[in-house]
PDB file of C-alpha atoms in Angstrom:
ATOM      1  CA  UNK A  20      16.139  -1.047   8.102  1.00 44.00           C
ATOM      2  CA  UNK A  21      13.496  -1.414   5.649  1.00 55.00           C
ATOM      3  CA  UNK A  22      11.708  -4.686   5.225  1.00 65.00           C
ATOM      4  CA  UNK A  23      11.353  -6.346   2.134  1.00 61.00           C
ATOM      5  CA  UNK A  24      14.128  -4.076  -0.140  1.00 82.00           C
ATOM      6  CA  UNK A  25      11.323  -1.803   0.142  1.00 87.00           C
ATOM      7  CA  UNK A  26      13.090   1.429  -1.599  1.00 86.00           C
ATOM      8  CA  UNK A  27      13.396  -0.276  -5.153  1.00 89.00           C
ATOM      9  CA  UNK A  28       9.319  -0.902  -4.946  1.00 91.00           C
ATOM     10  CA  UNK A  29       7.766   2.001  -6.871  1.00 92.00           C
ATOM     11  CA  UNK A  30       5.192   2.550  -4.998  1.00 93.00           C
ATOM     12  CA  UNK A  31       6.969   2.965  -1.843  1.00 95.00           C
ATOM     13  CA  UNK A  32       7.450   6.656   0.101  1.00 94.00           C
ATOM     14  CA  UNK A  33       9.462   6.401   3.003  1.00 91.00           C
ATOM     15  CA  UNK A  34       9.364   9.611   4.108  1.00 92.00           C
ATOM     16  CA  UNK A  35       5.640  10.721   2.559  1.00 95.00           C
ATOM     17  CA  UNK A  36       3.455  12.016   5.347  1.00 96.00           C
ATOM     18  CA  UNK A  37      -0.157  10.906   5.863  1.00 95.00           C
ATOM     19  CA  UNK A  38      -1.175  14.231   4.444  1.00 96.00           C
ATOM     20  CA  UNK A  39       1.245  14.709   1.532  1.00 97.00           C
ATOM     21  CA  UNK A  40      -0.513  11.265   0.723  1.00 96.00           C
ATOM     22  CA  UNK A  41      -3.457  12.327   0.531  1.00 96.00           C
ATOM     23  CA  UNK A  42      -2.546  15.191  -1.763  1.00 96.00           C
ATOM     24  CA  UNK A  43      -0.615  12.112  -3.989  1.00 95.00           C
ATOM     25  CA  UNK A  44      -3.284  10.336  -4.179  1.00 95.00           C
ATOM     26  CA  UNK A  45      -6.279  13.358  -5.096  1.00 93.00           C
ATOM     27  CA  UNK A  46      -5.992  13.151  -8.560  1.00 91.00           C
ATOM     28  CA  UNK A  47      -5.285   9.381  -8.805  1.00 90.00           C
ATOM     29  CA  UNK A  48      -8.025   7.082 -10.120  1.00 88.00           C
ATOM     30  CA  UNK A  49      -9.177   4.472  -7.662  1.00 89.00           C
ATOM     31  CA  UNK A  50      -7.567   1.571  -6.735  1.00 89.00           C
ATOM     32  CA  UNK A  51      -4.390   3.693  -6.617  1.00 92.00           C
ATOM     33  CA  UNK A  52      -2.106   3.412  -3.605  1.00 94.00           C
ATOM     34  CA  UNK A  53       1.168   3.669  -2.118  1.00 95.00           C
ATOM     35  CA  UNK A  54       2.635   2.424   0.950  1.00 96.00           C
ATOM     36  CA  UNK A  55       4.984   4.277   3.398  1.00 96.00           C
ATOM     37  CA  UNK A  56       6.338   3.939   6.976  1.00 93.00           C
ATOM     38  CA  UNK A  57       3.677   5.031   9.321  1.00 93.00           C
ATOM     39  CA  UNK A  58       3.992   7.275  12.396  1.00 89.00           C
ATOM     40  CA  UNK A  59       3.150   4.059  14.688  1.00 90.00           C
ATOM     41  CA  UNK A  60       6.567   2.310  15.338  1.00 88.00           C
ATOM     42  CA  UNK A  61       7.579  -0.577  13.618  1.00 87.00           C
ATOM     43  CA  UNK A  62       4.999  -0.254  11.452  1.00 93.00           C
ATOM     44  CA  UNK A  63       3.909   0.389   7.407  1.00 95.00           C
ATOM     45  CA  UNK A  64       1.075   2.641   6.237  1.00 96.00           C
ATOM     46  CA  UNK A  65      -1.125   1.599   3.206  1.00 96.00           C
ATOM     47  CA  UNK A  66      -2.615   4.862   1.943  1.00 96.00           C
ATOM     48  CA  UNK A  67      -5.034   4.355  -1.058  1.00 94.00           C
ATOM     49  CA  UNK A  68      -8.200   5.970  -2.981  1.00 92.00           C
ATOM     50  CA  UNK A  69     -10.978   4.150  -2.456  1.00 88.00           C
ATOM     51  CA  UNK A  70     -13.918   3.124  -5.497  1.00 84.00           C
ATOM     52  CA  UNK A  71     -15.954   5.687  -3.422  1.00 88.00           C
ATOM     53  CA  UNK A  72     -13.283   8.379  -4.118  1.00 87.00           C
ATOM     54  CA  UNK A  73     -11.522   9.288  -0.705  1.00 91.00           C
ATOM     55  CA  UNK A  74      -8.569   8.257   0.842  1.00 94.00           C
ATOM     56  CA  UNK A  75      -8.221   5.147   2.759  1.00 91.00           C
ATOM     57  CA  UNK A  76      -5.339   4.830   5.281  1.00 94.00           C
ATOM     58  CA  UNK A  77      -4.614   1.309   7.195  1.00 93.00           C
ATOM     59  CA  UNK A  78      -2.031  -0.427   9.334  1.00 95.00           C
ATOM     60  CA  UNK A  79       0.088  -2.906   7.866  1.00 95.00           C
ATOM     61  CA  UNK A  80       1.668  -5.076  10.666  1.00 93.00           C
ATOM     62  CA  UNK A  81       5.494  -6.152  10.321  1.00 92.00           C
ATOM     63  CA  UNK A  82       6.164  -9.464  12.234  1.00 91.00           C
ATOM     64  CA  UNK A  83       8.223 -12.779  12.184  1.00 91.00           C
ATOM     65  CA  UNK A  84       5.130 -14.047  10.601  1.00 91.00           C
ATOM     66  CA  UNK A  85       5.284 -11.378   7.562  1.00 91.00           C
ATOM     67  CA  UNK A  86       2.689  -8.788   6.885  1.00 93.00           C
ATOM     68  CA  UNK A  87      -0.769  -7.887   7.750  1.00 93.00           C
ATOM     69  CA  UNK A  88      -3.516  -5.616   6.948  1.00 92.00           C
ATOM     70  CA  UNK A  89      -4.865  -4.764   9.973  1.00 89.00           C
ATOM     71  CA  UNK A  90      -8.571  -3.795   9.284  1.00 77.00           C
ATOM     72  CA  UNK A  91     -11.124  -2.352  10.573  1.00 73.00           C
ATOM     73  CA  UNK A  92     -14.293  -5.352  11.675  1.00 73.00           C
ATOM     74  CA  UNK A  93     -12.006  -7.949  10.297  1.00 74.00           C
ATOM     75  CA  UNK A  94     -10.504  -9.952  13.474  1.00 77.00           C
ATOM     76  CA  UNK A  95      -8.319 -12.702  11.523  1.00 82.00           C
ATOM     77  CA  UNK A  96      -5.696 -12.621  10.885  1.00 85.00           C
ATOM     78  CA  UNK A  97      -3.833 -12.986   7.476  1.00 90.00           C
ATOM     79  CA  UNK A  98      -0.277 -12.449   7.084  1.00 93.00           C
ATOM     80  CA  UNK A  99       1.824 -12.816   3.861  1.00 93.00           C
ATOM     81  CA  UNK A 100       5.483 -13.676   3.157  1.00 92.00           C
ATOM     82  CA  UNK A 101       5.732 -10.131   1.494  1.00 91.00           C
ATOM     83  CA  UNK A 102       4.434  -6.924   0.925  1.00 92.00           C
ATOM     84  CA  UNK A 103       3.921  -7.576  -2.681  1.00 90.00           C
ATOM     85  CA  UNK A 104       1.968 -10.678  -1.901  1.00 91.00           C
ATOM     86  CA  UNK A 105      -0.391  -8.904   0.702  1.00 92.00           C
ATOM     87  CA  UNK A 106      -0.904  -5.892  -2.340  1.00 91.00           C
ATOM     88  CA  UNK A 107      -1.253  -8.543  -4.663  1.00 89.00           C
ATOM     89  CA  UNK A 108      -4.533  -9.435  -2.941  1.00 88.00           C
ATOM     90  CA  UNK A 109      -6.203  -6.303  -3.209  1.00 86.00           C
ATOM     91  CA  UNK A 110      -7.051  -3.891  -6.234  1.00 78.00           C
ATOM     92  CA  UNK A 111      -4.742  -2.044  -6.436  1.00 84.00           C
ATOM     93  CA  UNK A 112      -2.565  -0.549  -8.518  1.00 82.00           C
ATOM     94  CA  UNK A 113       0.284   2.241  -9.026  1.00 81.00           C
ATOM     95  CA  UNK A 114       0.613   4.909 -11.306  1.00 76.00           C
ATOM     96  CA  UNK A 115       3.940   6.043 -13.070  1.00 80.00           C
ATOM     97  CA  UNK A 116       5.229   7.279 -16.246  1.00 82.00           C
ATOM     98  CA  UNK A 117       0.919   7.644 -17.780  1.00 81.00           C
ATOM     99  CA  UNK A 118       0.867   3.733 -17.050  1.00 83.00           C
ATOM    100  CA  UNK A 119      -0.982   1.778 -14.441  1.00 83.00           C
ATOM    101  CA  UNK A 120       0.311  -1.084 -12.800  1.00 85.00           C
ATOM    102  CA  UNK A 121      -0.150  -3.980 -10.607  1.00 86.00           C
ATOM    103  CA  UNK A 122       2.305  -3.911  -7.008  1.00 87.00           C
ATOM    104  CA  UNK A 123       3.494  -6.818  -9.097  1.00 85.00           C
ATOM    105  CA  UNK A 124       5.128  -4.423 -11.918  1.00 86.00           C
ATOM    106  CA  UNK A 125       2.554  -5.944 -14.400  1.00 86.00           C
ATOM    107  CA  UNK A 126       1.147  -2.764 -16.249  1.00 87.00           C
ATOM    108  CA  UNK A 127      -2.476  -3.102 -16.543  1.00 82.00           C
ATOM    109  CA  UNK A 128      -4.427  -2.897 -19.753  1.00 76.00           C
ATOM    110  CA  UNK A 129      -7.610  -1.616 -19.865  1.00 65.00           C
ATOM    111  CA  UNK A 130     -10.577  -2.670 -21.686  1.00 50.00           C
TER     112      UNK A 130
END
Protein backbone atom coordinates (compact mmCIF):
# COMPACT_ATOMS: atom_id res chain seq x y z
CA UNK A 1 0.00 0.00 0.00
CA UNK A 2 1.36 3.30 -0.66
CA UNK A 3 0.62 6.17 1.64
CA UNK A 4 -0.69 9.26 0.55
CA UNK A 5 -1.81 8.15 -3.39
CA UNK A 6 1.80 8.40 -3.65
CA UNK A 7 2.14 7.01 -7.47
CA UNK A 8 0.22 10.07 -9.07
CA UNK A 9 2.98 12.50 -7.19
CA UNK A 10 5.63 13.23 -9.84
CA UNK A 11 8.27 13.13 -7.98
CA UNK A 12 7.73 9.82 -6.56
CA UNK A 13 9.99 6.43 -7.59
CA UNK A 14 8.81 3.49 -6.02
CA UNK A 15 11.08 1.23 -7.16
CA UNK A 16 14.33 3.79 -7.72
CA UNK A 17 17.30 2.49 -5.79
CA UNK A 18 19.47 4.68 -3.55
CA UNK A 19 22.05 4.58 -6.27
CA UNK A 20 19.98 4.97 -9.45
CA UNK A 21 19.05 8.17 -7.34
CA UNK A 22 21.92 9.41 -7.15
CA UNK A 23 22.59 9.05 -10.85
CA UNK A 24 18.81 10.99 -11.20
CA UNK A 25 19.72 13.46 -9.36
CA UNK A 26 23.72 14.26 -10.88
CA UNK A 27 22.75 16.54 -13.34
CA UNK A 28 19.83 18.16 -11.43
CA UNK A 29 20.27 21.68 -10.06
CA UNK A 30 19.96 21.94 -6.32
CA UNK A 31 17.10 21.84 -4.40
CA UNK A 32 16.01 18.97 -6.67
CA UNK A 33 14.63 15.81 -5.09
CA UNK A 34 12.55 12.87 -5.27
CA UNK A 35 11.20 10.60 -2.79
CA UNK A 36 10.99 6.74 -2.95
CA UNK A 37 10.38 3.75 -0.62
CA UNK A 38 13.51 3.11 1.27
CA UNK A 39 15.21 -0.24 1.99
CA UNK A 40 14.26 0.26 5.89
CA UNK A 41 10.68 -1.22 6.30
CA UNK A 42 7.81 0.79 6.50
CA UNK A 43 9.60 3.52 5.60
CA UNK A 44 10.11 6.54 2.67
CA UNK A 45 13.47 7.79 1.38
CA UNK A 46 13.96 11.56 0.58
CA UNK A 47 16.90 11.64 -1.84
CA UNK A 48 17.90 15.25 -2.88
CA UNK A 49 20.98 17.51 -4.20
CA UNK A 50 22.07 19.59 -1.79
CA UNK A 51 23.14 23.77 -2.37
CA UNK A 52 26.65 22.24 -1.78
CA UNK A 53 26.15 19.92 -4.81
CA UNK A 54 25.98 16.20 -3.51
CA UNK A 55 23.36 14.02 -2.74
CA UNK A 56 21.51 14.06 0.43
CA UNK A 57 19.55 10.92 1.48
CA UNK A 58 17.16 10.95 4.77
CA UNK A 59 14.49 8.93 6.51
CA UNK A 60 11.07 9.96 6.28
CA UNK A 61 9.02 8.26 9.10
CA UNK A 62 5.36 6.90 8.24
CA UNK A 63 3.14 6.86 11.43
CA UNK A 64 -0.50 7.37 12.74
CA UNK A 65 0.80 10.77 13.41
CA UNK A 66 1.79 11.43 9.54
CA UNK A 67 5.26 12.05 8.33
CA UNK A 68 8.62 12.95 9.54
CA UNK A 69 11.98 13.90 8.48
CA UNK A 70 14.08 12.19 10.57
CA UNK A 71 17.39 14.23 10.71
CA UNK A 72 20.46 14.07 11.59
CA UNK A 73 21.22 16.55 15.27
CA UNK A 74 17.62 17.48 15.12
CA UNK A 75 15.79 15.49 18.13
CA UNK A 76 12.07 16.94 17.69
CA UNK A 77 10.00 15.88 16.32
CA UNK A 78 7.75 17.32 13.48
CA UNK A 79 5.29 15.35 11.69
CA UNK A 80 2.89 16.54 8.91
CA UNK A 81 -0.57 15.41 7.72
CA UNK A 82 1.14 14.66 4.28
CA UNK A 83 4.02 14.19 2.33
CA UNK A 84 3.37 17.23 0.31
CA UNK A 85 3.08 19.30 3.42
CA UNK A 86 6.44 17.98 4.98
CA UNK A 87 8.16 18.84 1.12
CA UNK A 88 6.37 21.90 1.20
CA UNK A 89 8.63 22.99 4.06
CA UNK A 90 11.80 22.56 2.50
CA UNK A 91 13.41 23.89 -0.87
CA UNK A 92 12.75 21.85 -2.91
CA UNK A 93 11.65 21.31 -6.04
CA UNK A 94 11.11 18.71 -9.06
CA UNK A 95 12.11 18.76 -12.44
CA UNK A 96 9.95 17.55 -15.50
CA UNK A 97 9.17 18.38 -18.96
CA UNK A 98 12.42 21.62 -18.86
CA UNK A 99 10.16 23.07 -15.92
CA UNK A 100 10.83 23.29 -12.24
CA UNK A 101 8.35 22.87 -9.73
CA UNK A 102 7.30 23.06 -6.23
CA UNK A 103 6.11 19.24 -4.50
CA UNK A 104 3.03 21.41 -4.61
CA UNK A 105 2.76 21.24 -8.64
CA UNK A 106 3.34 25.08 -8.64
CA UNK A 107 6.06 25.55 -11.45
CA UNK A 108 8.57 27.92 -10.26
CA UNK A 109 9.61 31.06 -12.04
CA UNK A 110 12.82 32.27 -11.85
CA UNK A 111 14.11 35.66 -11.53
Amino acid sequence: MEPEGLTKKPWYYAKMSRQEAEEYLDDKRPGSFIVRKSSQRDRLALSHRHHDGHIVHAIIQVSYKGYWLQEDGVEEEVWHPTVTKLLDTLLLTYHKDGKNYLPDGTECIDD
